[in-house]
Short mmCIF file of C-alpha atoms in Angstrom, two decimals:
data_model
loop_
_atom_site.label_atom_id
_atom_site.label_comp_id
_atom_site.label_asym_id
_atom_site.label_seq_id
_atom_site.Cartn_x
_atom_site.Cartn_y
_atom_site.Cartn_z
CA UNK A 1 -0.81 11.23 -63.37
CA UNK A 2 -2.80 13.88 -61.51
CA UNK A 3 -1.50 14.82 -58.14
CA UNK A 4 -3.44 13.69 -55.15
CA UNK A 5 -4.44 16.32 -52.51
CA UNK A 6 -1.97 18.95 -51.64
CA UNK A 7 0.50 18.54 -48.90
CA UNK A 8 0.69 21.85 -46.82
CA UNK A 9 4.07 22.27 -45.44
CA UNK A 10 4.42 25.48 -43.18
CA UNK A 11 7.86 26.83 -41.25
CA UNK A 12 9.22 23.28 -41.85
CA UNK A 13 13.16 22.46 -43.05
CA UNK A 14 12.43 18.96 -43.38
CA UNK A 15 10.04 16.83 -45.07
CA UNK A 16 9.98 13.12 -43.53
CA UNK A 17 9.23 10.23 -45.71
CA UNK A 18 7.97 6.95 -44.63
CA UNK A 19 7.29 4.16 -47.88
CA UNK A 20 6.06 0.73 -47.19
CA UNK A 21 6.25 -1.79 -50.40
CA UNK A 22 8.40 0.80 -52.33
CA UNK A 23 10.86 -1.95 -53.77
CA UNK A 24 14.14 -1.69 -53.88
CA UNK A 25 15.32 1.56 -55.10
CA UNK A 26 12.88 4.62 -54.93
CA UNK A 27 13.76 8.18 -56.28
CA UNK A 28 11.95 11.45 -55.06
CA UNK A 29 11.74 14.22 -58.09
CA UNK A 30 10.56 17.84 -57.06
CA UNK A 31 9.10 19.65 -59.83
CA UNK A 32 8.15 23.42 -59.99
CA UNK A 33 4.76 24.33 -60.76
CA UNK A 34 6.09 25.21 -64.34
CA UNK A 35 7.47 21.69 -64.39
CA UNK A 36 10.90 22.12 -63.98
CA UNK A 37 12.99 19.71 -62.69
CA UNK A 38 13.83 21.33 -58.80
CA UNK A 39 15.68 18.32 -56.98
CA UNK A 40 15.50 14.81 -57.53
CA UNK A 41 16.76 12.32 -54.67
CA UNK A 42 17.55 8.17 -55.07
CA UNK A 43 17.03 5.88 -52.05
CA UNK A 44 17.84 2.67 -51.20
CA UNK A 45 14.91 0.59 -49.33
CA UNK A 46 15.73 -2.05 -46.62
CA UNK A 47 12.91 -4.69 -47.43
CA UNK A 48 10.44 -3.06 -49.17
CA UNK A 49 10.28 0.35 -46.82
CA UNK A 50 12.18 3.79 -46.47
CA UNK A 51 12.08 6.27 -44.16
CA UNK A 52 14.25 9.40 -45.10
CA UNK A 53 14.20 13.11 -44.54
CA UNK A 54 14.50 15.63 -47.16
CA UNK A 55 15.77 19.13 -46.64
CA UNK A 56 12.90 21.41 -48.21
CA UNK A 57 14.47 24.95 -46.57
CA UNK A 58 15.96 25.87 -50.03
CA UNK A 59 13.10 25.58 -51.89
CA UNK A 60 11.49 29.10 -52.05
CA UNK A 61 7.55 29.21 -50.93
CA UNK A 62 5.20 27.79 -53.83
CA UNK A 63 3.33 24.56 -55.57
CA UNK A 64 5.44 21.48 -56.22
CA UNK A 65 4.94 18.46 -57.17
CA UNK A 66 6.82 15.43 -55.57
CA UNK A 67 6.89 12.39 -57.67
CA UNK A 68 7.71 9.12 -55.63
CA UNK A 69 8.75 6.16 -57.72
CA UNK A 70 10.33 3.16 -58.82
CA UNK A 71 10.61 0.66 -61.88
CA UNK A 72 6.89 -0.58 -61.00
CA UNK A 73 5.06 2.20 -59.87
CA UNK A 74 4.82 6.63 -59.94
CA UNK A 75 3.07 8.81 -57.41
CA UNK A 76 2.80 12.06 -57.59
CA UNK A 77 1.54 14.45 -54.87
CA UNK A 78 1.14 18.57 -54.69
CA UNK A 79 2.97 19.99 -52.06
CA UNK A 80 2.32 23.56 -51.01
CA UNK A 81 5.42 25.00 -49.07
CA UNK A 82 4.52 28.61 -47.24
#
């Protein structure tokens, strides 16, 4: 699927995620912009919503692409961290 509009993340450490109607288990995966597999997180969601933070200060600056998703459903979204 083709990323949504970038995500511009500047001087931050941590990236906070809020899902609603996620289901019940939800994994982040943070690809390079050559599509290599960077991190990949799995979650847990208390009815249906998450909110979790994710440490992004390791991640050197550049285009990602975080990919939200669970057995029903994949979003993907372009994250640009300066």
């Amino acid at each position: 699927p083709k990323p949504q509009n970038p995500i511009n993340l500047k001087h931050i450490k941590l990236c906070h995620l809020k899902i609603k109607n996620g289901g019940k288990n939800i994994k982040l995966s943070i690809f390079s912009i050559t599509g290599q597999l960077v991190d990949e997180f799995n979650f847990e969601a208390i009815n249906g919503k998450l909110e979790a933070e994710i440490n992004v200060s390791q991640l050197p600056a550049g285009v990602y692409s975080f990919r939200f998703g669970n057995a029903l459903k994949n979003n993907t979204y372009r994250v640009v961290i300066e």
